[in-house]
PDB file of C-alpha atoms and ligand atoms in Angstrom:
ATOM      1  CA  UNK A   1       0.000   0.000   0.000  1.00 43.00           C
ATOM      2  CA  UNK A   2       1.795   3.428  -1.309  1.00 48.00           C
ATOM      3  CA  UNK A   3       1.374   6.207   1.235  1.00 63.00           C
ATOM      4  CA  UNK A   4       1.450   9.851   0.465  1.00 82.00           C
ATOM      5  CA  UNK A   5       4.259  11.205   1.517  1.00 94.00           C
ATOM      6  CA  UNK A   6       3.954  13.914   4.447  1.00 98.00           C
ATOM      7  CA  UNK A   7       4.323  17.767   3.463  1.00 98.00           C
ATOM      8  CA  UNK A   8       6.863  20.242   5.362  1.00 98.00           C
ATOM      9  CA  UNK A   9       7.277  23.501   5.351  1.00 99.00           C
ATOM     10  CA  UNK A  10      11.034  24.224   7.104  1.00 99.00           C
ATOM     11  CA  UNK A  11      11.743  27.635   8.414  1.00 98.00           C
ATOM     12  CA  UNK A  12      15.297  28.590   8.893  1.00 98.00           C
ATOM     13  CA  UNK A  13      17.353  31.702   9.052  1.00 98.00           C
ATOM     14  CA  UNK A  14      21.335  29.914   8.266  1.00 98.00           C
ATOM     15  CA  UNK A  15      23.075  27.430   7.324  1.00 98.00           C
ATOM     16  CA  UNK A  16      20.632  25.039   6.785  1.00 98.00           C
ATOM     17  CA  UNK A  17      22.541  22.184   7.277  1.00 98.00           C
ATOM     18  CA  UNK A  18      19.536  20.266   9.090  1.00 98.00           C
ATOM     19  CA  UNK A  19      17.390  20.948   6.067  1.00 98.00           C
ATOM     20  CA  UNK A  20      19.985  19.349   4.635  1.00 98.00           C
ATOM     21  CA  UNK A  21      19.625  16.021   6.713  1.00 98.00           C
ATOM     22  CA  UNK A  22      15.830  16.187   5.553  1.00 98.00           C
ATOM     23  CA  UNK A  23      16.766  16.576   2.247  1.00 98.00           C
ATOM     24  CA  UNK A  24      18.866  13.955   2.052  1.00 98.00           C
ATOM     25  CA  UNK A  25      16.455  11.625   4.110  1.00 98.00           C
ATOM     26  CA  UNK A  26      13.961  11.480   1.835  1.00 98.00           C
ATOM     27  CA  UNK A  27      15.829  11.063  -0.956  1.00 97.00           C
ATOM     28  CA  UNK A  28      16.682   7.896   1.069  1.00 97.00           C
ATOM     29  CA  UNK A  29      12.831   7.070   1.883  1.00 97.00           C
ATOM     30  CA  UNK A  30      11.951   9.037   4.221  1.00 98.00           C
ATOM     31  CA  UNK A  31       8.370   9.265   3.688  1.00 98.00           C
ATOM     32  CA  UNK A  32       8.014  13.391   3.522  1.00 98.00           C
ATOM     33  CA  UNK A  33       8.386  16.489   1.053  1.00 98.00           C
ATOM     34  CA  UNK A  34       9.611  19.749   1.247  1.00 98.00           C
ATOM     35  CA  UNK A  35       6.574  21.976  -0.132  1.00 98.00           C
ATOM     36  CA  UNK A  36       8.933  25.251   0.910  1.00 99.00           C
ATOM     37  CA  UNK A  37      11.498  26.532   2.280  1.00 99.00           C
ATOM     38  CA  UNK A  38      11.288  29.775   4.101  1.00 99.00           C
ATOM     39  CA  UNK A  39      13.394  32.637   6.122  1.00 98.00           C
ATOM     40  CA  UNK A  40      13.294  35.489   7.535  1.00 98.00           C
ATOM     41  CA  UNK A  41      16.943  35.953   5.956  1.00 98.00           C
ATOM     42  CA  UNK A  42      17.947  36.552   2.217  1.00 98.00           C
ATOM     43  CA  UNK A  43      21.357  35.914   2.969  1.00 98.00           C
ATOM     44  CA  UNK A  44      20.651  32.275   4.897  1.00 98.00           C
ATOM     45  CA  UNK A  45      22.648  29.580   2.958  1.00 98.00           C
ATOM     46  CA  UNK A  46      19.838  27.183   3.513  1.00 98.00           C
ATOM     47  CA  UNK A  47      17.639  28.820   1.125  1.00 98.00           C
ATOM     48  CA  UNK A  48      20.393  27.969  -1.442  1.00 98.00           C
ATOM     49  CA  UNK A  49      20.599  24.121  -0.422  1.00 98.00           C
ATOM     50  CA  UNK A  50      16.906  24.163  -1.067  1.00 98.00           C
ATOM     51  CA  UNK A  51      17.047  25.822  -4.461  1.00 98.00           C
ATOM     52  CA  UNK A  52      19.327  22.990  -5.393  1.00 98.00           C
ATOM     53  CA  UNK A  53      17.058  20.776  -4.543  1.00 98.00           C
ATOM     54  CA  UNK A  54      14.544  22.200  -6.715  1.00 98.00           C
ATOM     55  CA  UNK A  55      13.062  23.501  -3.409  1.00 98.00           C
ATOM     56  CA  UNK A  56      10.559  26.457  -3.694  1.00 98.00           C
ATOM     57  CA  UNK A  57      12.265  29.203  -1.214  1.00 98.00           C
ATOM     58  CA  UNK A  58      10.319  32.645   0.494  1.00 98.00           C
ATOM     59  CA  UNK A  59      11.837  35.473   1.847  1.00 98.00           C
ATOM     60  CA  UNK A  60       9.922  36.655   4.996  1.00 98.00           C
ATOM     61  CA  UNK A  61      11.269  40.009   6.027  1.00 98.00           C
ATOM     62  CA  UNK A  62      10.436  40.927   9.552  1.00 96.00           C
ATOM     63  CA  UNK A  63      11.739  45.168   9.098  1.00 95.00           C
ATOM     64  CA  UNK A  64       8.215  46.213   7.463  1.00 96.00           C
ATOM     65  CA  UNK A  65       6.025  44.574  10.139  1.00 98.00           C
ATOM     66  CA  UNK A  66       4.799  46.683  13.190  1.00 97.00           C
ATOM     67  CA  UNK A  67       5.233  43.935  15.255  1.00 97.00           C
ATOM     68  CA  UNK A  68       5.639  40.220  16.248  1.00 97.00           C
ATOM     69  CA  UNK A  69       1.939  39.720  15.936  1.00 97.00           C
ATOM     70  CA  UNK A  70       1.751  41.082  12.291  1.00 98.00           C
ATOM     71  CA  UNK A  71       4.435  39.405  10.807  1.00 98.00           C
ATOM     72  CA  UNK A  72       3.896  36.230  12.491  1.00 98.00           C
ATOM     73  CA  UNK A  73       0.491  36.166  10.799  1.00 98.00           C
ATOM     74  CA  UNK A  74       2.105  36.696   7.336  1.00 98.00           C
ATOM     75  CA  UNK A  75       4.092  33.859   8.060  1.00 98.00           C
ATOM     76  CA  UNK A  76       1.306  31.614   9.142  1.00 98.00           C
ATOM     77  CA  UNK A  77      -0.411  33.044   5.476  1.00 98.00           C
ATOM     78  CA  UNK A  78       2.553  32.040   3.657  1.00 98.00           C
ATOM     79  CA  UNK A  79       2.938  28.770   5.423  1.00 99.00           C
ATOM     80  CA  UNK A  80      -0.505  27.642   4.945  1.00 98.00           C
ATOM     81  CA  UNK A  81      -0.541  28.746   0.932  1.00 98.00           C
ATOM     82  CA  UNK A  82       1.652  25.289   0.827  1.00 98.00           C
ATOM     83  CA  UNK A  83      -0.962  23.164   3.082  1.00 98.00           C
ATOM     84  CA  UNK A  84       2.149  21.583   5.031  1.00 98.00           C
ATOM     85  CA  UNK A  85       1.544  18.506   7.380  1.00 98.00           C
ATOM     86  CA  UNK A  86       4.044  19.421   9.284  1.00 98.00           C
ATOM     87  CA  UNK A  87       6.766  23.099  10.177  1.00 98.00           C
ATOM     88  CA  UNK A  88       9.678  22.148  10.911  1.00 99.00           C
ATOM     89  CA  UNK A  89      11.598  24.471  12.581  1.00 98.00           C
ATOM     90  CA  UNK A  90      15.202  24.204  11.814  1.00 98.00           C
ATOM     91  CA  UNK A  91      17.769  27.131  13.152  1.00 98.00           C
ATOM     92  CA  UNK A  92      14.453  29.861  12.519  1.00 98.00           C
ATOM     93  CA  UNK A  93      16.170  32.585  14.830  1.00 96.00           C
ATOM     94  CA  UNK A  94      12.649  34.423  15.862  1.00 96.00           C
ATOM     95  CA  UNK A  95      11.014  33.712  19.177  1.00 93.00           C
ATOM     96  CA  UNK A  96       7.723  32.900  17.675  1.00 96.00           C
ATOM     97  CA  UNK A  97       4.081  34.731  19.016  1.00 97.00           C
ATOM     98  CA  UNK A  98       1.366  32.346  20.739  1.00 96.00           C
ATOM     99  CA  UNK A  99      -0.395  33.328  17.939  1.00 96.00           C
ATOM    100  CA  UNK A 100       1.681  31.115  16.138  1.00 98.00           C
ATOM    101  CA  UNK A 101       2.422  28.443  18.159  1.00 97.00           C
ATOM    102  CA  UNK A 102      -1.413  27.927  18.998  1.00 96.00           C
ATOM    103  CA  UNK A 103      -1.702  27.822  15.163  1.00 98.00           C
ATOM    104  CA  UNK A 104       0.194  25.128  14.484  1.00 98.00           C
ATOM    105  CA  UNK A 105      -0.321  23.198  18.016  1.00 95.00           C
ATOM    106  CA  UNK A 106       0.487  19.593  17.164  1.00 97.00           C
ATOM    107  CA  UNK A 107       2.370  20.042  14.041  1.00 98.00           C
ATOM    108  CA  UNK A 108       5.007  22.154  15.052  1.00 98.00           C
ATOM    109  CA  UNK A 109       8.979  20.705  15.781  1.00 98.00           C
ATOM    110  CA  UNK A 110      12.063  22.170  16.680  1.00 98.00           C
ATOM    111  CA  UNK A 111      15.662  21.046  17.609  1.00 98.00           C
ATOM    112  CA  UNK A 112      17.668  22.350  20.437  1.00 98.00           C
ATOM    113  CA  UNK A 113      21.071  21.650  21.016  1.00 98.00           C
ATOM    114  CA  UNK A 114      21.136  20.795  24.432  1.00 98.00           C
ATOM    115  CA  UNK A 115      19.784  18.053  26.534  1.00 98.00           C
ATOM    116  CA  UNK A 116      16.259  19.867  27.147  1.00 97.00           C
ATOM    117  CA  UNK A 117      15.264  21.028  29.903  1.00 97.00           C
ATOM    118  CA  UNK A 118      18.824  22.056  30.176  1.00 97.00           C
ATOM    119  CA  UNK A 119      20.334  24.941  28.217  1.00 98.00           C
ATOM    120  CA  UNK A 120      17.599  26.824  26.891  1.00 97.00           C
ATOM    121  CA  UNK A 121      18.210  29.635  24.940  1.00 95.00           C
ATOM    122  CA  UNK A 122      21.472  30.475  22.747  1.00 96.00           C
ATOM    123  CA  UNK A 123      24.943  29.450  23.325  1.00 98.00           C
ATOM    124  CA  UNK A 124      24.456  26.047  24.602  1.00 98.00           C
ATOM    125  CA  UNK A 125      27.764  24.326  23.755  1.00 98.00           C
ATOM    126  CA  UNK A 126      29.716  27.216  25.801  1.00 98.00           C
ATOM    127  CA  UNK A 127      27.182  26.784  29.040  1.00 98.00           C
ATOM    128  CA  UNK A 128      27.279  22.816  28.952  1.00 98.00           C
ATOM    129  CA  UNK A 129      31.000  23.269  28.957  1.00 98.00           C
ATOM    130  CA  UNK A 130      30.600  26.336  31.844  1.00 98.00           C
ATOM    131  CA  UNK A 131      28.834  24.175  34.060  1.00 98.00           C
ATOM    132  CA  UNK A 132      31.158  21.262  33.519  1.00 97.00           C
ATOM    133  CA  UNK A 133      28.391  19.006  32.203  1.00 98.00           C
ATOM    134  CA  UNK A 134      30.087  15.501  31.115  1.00 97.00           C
ATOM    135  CA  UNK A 135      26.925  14.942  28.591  1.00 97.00           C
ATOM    136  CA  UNK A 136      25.592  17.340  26.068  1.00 98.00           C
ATOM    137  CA  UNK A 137      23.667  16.532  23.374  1.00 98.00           C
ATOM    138  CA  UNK A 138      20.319  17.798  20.757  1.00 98.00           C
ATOM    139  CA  UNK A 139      16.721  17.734  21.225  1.00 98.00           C
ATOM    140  CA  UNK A 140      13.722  17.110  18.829  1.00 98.00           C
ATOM    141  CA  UNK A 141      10.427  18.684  20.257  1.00 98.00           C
ATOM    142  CA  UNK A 142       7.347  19.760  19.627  1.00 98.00           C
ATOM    143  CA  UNK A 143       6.681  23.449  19.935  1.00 97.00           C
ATOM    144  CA  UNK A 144       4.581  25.397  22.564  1.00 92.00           C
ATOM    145  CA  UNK A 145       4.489  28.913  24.127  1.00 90.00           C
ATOM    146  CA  UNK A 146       7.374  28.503  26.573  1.00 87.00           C
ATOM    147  CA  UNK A 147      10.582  28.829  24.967  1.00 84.00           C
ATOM    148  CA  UNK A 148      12.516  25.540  24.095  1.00 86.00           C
ATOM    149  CA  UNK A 149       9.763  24.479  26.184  1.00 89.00           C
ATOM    150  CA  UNK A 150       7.259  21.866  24.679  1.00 94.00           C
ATOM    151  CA  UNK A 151       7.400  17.741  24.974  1.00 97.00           C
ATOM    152  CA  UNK A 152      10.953  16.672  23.921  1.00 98.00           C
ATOM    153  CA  UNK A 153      10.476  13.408  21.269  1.00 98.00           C
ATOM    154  CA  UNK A 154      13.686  12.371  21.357  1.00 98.00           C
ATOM    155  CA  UNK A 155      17.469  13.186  22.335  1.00 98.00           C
ATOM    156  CA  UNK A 156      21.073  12.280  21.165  1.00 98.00           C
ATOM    157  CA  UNK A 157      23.629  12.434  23.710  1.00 97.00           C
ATOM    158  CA  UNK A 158      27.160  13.357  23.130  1.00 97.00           C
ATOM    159  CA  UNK A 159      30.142  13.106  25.650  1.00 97.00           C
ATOM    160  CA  UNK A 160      32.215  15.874  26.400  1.00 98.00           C
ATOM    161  CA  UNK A 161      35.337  14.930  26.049  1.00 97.00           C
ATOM    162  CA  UNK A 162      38.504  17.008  28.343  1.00 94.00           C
ATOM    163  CA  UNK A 163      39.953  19.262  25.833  1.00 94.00           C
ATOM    164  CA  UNK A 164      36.688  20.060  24.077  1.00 97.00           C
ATOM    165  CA  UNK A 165      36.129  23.963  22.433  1.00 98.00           C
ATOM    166  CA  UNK A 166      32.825  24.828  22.172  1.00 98.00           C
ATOM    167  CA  UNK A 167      33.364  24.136  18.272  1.00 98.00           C
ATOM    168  CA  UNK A 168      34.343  20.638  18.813  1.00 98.00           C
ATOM    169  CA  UNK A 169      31.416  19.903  21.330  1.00 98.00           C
ATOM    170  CA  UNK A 170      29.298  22.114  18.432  1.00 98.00           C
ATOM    171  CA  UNK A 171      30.226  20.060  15.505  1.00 98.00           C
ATOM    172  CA  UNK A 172      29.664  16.415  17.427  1.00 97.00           C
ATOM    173  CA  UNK A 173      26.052  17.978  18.602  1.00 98.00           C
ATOM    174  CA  UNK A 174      25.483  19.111  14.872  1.00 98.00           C
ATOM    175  CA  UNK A 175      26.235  15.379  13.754  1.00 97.00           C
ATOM    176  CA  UNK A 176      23.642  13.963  15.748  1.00 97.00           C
ATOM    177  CA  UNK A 177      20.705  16.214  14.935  1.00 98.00           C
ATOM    178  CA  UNK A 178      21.161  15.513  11.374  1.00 98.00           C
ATOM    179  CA  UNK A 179      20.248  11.931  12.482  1.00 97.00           C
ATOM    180  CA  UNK A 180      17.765  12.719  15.222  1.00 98.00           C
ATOM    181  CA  UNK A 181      15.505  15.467  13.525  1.00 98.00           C
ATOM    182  CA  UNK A 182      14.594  13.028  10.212  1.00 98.00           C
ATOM    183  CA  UNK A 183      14.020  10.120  12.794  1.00 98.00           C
ATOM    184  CA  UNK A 184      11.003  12.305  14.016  1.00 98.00           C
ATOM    185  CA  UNK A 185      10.230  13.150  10.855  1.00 98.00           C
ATOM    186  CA  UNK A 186       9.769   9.908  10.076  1.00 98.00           C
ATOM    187  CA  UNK A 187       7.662   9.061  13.411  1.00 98.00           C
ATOM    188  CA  UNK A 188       5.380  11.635  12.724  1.00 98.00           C
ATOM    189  CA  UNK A 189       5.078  10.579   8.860  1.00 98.00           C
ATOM    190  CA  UNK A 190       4.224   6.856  10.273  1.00 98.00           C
ATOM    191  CA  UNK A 191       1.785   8.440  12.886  1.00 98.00           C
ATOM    192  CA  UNK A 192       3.944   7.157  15.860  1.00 98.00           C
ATOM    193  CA  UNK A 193       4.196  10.044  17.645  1.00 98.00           C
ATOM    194  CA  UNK A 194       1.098  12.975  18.043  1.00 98.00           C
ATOM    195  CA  UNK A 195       0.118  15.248  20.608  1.00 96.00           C
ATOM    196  CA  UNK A 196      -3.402  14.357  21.836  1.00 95.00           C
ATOM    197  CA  UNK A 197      -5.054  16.483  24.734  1.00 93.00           C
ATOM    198  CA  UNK A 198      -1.630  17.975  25.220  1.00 92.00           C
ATOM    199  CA  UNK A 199      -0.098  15.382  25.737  1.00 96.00           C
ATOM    200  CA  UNK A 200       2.356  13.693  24.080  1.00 97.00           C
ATOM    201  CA  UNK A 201       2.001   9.979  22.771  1.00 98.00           C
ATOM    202  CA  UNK A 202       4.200   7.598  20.968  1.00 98.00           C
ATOM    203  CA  UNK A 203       3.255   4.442  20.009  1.00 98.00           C
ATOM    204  CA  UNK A 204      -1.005   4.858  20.960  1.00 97.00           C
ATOM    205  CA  UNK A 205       0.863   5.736  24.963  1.00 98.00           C
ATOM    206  CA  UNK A 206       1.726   8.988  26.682  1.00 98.00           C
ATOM    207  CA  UNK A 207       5.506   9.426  26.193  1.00 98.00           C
ATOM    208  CA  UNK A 208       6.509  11.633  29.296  1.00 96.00           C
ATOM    209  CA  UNK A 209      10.585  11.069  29.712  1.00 96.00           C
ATOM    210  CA  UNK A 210      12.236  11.630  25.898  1.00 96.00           C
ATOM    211  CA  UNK A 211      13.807   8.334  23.555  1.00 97.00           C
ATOM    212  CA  UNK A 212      17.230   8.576  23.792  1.00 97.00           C
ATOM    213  CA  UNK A 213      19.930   7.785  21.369  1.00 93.00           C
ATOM    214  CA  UNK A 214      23.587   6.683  21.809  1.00 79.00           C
ATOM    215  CA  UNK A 215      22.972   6.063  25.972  1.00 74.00           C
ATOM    216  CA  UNK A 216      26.468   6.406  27.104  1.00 68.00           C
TER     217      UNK A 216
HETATM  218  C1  LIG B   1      21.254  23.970  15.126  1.00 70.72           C
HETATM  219  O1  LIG B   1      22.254  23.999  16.095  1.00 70.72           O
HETATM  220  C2  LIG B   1      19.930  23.732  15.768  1.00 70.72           C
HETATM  221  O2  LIG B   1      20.003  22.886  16.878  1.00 70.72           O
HETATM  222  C3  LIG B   1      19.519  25.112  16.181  1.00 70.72           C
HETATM  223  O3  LIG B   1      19.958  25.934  15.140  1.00 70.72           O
HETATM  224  C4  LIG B   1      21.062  25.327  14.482  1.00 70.72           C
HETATM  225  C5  LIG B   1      20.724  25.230  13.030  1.00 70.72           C
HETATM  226  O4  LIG B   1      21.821  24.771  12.277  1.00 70.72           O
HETATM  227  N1  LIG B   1      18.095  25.178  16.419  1.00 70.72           N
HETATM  228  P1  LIG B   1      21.651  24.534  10.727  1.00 70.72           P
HETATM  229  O5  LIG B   1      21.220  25.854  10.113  1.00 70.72           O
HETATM  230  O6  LIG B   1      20.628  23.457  10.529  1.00 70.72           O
HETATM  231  O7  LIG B   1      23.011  24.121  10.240  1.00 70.72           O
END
């Protein structure tokens, strides 16, 4: 029995190098497409990875927008103009209205590098190393109104090893979210995992501690 495949919309404002993962994930079977790709950046080099793909890429600037409100519901317009399954937020550097989040309640994932609850917010690699943590890793979730807040799916640790930078830790964390975010992907496509009531179930169950990966 053929399935259709699942349709994303992935907002991003950099590098893109998770879209990147997702892109090459389905091209592997992953059972999802990329409807669009779109940023609030011109200049993010994920809008060119998805152009190569054959992607269609949006430009969302924030500048002419009176506030977070306003734009945020230009972005939902734009968004929904592709009828997406599924946003996946990957490296979208805008803290995102309950407008917005209510919007897409249920259908909404980020990643976070850090082992959520820990670390929220920006520099992550440079505060897991600050507060001498011994394990670091990324975290898939889904998206509500508190900030890297949300029920985490599942995690990747990473070991910090003694003469780690934060670019080293950085570039080990960045390995294992390009595994860990099309894994979700994939759950969600399968209808593994879904938020029901607020809550989050895998598997027909409430899931309330994450799936880890790579247990050390
Ligand atoms: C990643 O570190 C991700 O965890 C965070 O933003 C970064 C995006 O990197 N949310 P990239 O643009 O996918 O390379």
């Amino acid at each position: 029995m053929s399935k259709e495949a699942l349709s994303l919309v992935v907002l991003l404002s950099g590098s893109g190098s998770n879209l990147q993962a997702i892109i090459d994930a389905t091209a592997d079977g992953l059972p999802a497409k990329i409807a669009a790709v779109i940023s609030n950046r011109d200049d993010a080099y994920g809008l060119e990875r998805a152009a190569k793909s054959g992607i269609e890429t949006r430009v969302l600037h924030h500048k002419p927008y009176p506030n977070r409100e306003t734009y945020d519901q230009a972005l939902i317009e734009l968004i929904d103009g592709f009828q997406p399954d599924l946003i996946i937020l990957a490296g979208f550097m805008r803290i995102l209205s309950p407008l917005f989040v209510q919007h897409y309640q249920g259908r909404l994932l980020n990643i976070h590098p850090s082992l959520l609850p820990k670390h929220k917010g920006l520099h992550t690699h440079q505060r897991a190393l600050e507060a001498g943590d011994t394990v670091h890793g990324a975290s898939v979730h889904f998206v509500t109104e508190e900030l890297d807040g949300g029920s985490v799916v599942l995690q990747a640790q990473v070991a910090v090893e003694a003469n780690d930078t934060e670019e080293r830790l950085a570039a080990r964390v960045l390995k294992q979210e390009h595994i860990i975010y099309p894994q979700v992907i994939g759950w969600f496509a399968d209808g593994r995992i879904a938020i029901i009531n607020h809550q989050l179930e895998m598997d027909g169950k409430p899931l309330n501690t994450p799936v880890i990966v790579h247990p050390l």
